[in-house]
Each structure stands twice: as structure tokens, then as C-alpha cells.
PDB file of C-alpha atoms in Angstrom:
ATOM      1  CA  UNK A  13       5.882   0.847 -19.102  1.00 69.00           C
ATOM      2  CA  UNK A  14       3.073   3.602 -18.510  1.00 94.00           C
ATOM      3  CA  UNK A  15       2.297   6.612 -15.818  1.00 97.00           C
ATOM      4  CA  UNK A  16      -1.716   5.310 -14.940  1.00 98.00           C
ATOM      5  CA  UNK A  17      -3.896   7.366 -13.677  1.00 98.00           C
ATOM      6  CA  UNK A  18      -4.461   6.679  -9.866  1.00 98.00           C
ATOM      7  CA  UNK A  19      -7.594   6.308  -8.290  1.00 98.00           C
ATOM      8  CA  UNK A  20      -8.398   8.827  -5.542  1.00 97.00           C
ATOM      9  CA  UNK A  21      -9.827   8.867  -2.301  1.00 97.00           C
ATOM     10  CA  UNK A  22     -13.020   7.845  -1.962  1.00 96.00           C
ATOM     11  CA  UNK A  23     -13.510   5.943  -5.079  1.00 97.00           C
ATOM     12  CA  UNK A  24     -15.170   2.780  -3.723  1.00 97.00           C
ATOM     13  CA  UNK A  25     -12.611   0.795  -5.368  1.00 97.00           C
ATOM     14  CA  UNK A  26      -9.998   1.636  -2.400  1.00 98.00           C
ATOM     15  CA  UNK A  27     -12.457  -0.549  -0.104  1.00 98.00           C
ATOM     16  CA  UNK A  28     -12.771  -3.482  -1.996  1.00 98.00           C
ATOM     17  CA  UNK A  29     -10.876  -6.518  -1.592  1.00 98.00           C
ATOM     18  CA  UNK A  30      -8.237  -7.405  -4.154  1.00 98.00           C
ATOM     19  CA  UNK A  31      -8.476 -10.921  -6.028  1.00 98.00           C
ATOM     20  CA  UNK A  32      -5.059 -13.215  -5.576  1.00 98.00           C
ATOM     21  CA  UNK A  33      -2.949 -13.155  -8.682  1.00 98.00           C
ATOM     22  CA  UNK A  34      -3.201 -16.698 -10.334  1.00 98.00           C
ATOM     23  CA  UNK A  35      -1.662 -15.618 -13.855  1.00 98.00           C
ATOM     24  CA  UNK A  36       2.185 -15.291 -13.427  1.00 98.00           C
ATOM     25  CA  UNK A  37       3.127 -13.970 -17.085  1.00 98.00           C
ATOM     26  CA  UNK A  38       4.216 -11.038 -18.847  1.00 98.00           C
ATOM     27  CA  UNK A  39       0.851  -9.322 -18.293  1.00 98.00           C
ATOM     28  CA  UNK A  40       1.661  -9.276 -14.394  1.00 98.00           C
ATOM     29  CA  UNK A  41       5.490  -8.132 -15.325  1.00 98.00           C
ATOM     30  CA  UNK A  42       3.867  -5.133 -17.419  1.00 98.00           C
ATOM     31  CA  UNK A  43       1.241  -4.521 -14.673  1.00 98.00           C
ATOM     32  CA  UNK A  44       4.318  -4.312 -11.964  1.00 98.00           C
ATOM     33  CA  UNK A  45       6.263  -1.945 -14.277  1.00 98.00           C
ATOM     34  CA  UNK A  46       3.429   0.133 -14.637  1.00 98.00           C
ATOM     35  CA  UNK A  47       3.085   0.379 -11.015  1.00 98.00           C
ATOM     36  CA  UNK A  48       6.454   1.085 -10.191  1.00 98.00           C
ATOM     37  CA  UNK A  49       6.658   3.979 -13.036  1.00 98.00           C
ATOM     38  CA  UNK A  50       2.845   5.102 -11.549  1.00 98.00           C
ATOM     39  CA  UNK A  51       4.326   5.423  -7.940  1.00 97.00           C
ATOM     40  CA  UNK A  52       7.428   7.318  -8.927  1.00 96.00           C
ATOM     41  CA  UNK A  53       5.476  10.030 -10.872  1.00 97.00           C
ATOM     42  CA  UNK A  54       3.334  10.431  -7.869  1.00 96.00           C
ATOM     43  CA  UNK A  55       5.349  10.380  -6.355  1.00 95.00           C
ATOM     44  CA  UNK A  56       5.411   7.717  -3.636  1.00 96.00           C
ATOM     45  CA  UNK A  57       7.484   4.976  -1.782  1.00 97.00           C
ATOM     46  CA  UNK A  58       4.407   2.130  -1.894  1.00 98.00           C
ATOM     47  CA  UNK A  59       1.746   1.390  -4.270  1.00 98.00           C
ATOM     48  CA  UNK A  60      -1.222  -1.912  -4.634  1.00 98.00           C
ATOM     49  CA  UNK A  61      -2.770  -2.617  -7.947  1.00 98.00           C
ATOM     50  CA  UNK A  62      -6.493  -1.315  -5.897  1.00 98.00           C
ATOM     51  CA  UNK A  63      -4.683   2.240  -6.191  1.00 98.00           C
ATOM     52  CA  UNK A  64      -4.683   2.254 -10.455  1.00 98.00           C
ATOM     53  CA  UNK A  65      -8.005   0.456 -10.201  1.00 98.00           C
ATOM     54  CA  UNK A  66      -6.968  -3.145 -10.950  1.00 98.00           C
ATOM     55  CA  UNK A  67      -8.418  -5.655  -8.220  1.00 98.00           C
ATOM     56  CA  UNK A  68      -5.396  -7.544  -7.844  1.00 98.00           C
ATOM     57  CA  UNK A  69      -2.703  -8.647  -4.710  1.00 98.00           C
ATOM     58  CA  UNK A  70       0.343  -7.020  -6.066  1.00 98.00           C
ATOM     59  CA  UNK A  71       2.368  -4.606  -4.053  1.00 98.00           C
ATOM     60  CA  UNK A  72       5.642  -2.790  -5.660  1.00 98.00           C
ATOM     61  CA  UNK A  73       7.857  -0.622  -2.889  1.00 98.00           C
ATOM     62  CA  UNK A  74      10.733   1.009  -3.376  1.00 98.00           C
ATOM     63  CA  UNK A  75      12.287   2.815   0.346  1.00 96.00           C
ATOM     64  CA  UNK A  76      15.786   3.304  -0.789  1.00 91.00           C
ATOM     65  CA  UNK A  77      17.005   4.271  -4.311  1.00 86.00           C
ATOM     66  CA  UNK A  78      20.264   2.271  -4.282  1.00 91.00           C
ATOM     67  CA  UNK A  79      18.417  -1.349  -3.319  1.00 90.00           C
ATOM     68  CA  UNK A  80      15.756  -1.044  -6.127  1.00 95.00           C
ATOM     69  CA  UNK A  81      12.349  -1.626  -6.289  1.00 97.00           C
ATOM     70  CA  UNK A  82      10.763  -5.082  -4.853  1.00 98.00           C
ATOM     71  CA  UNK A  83       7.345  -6.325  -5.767  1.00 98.00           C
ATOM     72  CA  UNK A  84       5.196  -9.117  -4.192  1.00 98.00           C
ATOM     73  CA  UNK A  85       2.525 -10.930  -5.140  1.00 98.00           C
ATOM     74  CA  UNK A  86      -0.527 -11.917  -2.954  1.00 98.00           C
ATOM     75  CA  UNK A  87       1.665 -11.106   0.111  1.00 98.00           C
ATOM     76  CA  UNK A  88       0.093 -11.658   3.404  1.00 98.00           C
ATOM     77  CA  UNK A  89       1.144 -10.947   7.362  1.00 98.00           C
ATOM     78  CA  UNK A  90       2.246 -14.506   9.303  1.00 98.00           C
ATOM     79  CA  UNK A  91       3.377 -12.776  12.147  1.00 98.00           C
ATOM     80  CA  UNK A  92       3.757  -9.613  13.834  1.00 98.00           C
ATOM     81  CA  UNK A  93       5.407  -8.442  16.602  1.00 98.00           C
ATOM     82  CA  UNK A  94       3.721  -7.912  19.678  1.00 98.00           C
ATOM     83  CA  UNK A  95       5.637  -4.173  20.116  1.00 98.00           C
ATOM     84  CA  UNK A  96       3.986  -1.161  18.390  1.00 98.00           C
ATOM     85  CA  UNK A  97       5.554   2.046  16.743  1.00 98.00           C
ATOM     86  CA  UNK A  98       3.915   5.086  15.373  1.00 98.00           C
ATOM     87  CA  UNK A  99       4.697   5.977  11.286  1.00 97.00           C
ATOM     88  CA  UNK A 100       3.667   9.035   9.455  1.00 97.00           C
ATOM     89  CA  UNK A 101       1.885   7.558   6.571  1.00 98.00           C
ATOM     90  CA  UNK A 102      -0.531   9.038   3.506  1.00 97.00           C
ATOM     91  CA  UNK A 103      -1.238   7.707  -0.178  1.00 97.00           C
ATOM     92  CA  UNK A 104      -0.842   8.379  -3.464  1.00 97.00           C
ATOM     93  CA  UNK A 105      -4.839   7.980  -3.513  1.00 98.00           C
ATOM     94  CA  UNK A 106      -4.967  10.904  -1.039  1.00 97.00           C
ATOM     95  CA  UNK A 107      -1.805  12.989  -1.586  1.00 96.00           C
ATOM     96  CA  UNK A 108      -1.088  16.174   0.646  1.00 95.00           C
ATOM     97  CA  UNK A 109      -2.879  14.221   3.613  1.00 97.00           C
ATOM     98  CA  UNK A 110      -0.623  12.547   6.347  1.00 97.00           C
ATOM     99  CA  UNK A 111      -1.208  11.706   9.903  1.00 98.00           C
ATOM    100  CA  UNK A 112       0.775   8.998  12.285  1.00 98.00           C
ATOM    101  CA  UNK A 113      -0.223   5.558  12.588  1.00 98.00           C
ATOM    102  CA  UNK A 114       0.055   2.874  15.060  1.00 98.00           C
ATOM    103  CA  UNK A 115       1.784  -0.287  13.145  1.00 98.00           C
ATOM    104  CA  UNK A 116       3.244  -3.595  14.544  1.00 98.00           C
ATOM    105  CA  UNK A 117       6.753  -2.613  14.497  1.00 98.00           C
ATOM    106  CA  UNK A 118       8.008  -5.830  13.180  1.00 98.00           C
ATOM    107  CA  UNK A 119       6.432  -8.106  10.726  1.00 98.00           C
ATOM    108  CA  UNK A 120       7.012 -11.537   8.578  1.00 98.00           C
ATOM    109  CA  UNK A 121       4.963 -12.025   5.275  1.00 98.00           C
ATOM    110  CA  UNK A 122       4.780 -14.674   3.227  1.00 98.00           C
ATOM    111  CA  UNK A 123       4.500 -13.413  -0.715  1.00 98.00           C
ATOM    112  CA  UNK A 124       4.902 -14.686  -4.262  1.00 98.00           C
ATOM    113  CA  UNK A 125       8.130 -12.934  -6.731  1.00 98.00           C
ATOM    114  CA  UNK A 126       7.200 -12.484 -10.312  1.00 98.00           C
ATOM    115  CA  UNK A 127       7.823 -15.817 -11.382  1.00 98.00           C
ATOM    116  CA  UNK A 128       5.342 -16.767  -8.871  1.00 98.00           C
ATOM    117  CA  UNK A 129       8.046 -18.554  -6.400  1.00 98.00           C
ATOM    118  CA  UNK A 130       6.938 -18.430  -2.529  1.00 98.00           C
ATOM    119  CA  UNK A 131       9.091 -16.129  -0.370  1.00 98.00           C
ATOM    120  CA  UNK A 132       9.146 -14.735   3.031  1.00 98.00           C
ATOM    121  CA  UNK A 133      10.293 -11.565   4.363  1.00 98.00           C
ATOM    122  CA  UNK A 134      10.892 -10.391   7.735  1.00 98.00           C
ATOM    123  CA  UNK A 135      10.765  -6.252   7.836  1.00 98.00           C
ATOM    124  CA  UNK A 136      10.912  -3.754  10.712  1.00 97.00           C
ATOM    125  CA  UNK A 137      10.418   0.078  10.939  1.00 96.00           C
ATOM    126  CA  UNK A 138       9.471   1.477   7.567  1.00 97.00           C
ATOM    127  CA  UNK A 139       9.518  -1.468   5.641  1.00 97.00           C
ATOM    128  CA  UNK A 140       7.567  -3.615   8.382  1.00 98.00           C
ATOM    129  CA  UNK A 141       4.885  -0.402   8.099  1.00 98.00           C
ATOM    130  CA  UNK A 142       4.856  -0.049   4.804  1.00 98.00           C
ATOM    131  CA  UNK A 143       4.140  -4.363   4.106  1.00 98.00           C
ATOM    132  CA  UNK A 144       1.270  -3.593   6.531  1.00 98.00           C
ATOM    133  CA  UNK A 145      -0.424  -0.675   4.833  1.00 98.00           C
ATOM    134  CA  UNK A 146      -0.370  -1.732   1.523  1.00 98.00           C
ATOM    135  CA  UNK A 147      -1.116  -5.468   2.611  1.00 98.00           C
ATOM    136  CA  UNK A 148      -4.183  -3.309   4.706  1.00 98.00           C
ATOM    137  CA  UNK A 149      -5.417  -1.630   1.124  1.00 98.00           C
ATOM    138  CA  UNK A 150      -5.197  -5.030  -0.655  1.00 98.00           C
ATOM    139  CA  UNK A 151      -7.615  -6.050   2.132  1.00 98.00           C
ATOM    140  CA  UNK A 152      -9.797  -2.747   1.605  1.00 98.00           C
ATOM    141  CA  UNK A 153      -8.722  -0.830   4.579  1.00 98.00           C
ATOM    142  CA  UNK A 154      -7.359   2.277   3.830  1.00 98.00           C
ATOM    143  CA  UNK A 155      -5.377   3.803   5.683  1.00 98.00           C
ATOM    144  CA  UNK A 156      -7.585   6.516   7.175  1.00 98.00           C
ATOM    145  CA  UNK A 157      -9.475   3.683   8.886  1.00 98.00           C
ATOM    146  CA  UNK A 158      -6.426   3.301  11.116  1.00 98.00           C
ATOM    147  CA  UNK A 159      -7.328   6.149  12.347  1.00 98.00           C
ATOM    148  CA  UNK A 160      -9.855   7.401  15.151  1.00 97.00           C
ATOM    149  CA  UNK A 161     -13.137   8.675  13.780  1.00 97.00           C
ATOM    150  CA  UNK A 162     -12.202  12.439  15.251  1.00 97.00           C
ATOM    151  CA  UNK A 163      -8.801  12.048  13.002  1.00 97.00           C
ATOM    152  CA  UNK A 164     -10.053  10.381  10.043  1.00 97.00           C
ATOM    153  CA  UNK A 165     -13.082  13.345   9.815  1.00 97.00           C
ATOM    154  CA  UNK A 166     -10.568  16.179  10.199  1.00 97.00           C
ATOM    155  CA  UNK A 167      -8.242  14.432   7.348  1.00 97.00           C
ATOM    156  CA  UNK A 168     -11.048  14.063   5.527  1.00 97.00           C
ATOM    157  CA  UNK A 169     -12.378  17.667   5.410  1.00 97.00           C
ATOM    158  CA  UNK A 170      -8.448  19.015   4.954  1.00 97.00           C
ATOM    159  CA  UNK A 171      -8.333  16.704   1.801  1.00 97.00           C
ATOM    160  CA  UNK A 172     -11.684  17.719   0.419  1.00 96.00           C
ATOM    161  CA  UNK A 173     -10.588  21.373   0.729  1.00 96.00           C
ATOM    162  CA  UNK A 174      -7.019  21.019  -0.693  1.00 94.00           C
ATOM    163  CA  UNK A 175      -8.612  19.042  -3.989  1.00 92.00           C
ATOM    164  CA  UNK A 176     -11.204  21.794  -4.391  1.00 90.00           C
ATOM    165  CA  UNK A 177      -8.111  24.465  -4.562  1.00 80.00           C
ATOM    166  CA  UNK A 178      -6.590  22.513  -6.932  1.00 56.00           C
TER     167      UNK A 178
END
């Protein structure tokens, strides 16, 4: 298990599309580790493969200590709920930078464990959020895009100021 370095905002790597994971083997088991340790030194509650640089579906969260870390593979949305809630989100590819975000405040996704069974999971509030922004980076939209353009530009400037103070 290894800390990797994670890539920051605006590496063009954030907006690409990850690749489905076809390879369910100890390589994906280390990769998941490594995430998990990467987004606990950062630290964070969500992190995608995209955000260490590795063009892959795979997702690792962990919103509550006692319940553990879960990971899915190539997870995508079903269905979402037709109600909307607003979440203060950010990234460990753009730390210090937060700003709410309309989400579907219920969601079901369909996903692959480690050994590469299918499951589904139904989520609401920060879980139901959290499936749909990293599922969004997986798809290249980071979470800034979410945003309007007035927002994202304001964000943007903050976080180029704060990482040339640092």
C-alpha cells in the first residue's frame, strides 16, 4: 500500500474519460489500497483512479470511520431521483476550494466489488452525492463544471491564488 501523488486541477487528465476495469486481480486490489491510503493522507472522503492519474472506473469512499471503506468498480447511475439537494463538495485534485452543488438526492448504481461480482446500491444524501461526483470525474466532469460559469471562474481564480501562496 502507497501515498500517490494526486493529480491537480487542471491537469487534462481530470477531463478524460476513464477505461472500464476488465482485469479483476491483485493489481486492481493493490491499485484500490493505494487509493484508499492516497485519499486518507489527503485527506478526503472520495477518490477515482483519474485523480492519481490512472484511466480506470474505480471509485474507493469511505463517509464513516466505523463502516469502512467500500470500493466499486466501473459503477454507473441507473436511476436517480427526480428530487434535488444542494452538497458542499471540493476534491482532493483541488483542495482548499469548496462550493455547493445541486445533486439528485437519491440515486441507484449498478457497480462491480473486487472480485468483479455485479452489485447495486441504492444511496441518499452524502453517499447518493458522493456516487454521483466521483461517477461524474470517471466520466471527465469535474466537479467545477457543475457549477455556473460566474462560480466556476471565481473558484478558479481563489484556487490559483491559494497554490501560488503555497
Amino acid at each position: 500500500m502507497t501515498i500517490r501523488p494526486i493529480v491537480r486541477y487542471p491537469d487534462r487528465r481530470l477531463a478524460m474519460p476513464a477505461r472500464p476495469v476488465t482485469a479483476f486481480d491483485d493489481g486492481l486490489r493493490e491499485l484500490a489500497a493505494d487509493l484508499l491510503d492516497t485519499m486518507r493522507a489527503a485527506p478526503g472522503i472520495g477518490i477515482t483512479a483519474p485523480h492519481i492519474g490512472v484511466p480506470l472506473r474505480l471509485v474507493v469512499l469511505e463517509l464513516d470511520a466505523k463502516a469502512g471503506p467500500q470500493t466499486y468498480v466501473n459503477p454507473e447511475i441507473v436511476w436517480a431521483s427526480p428530487e434535488m439537494i444542494m452538497h458542499l463538495e471540493g476534491s482532493v485534485s483541488m483542495p482548499g476550494i469548496n462550493d455547493e452543488v445541486q445533486r439528485h438526492a437519491r440515486v441507484r448504481i449498478n457497480y462491480r466489488d473486487l472480485d468483479g461480482i455485479p452489485q447495486t446500491e441504492e444511496s441518499e444524501a452524502l453517499r447518493a452525492v458522493c456516487h454521483q461526483h466521483e461517477i461524474d470525474q470517471l466520466d471527465g466532469v469535474f466537479w467545477i463544471q457543475r457549477l455556473s460559469r460566474l462560480k466556476r471562474e471565481r473558484l478558479v481564480k481563489k484556487y490559483e491564488k491559494m497554490s501560488r501562496g503555497s
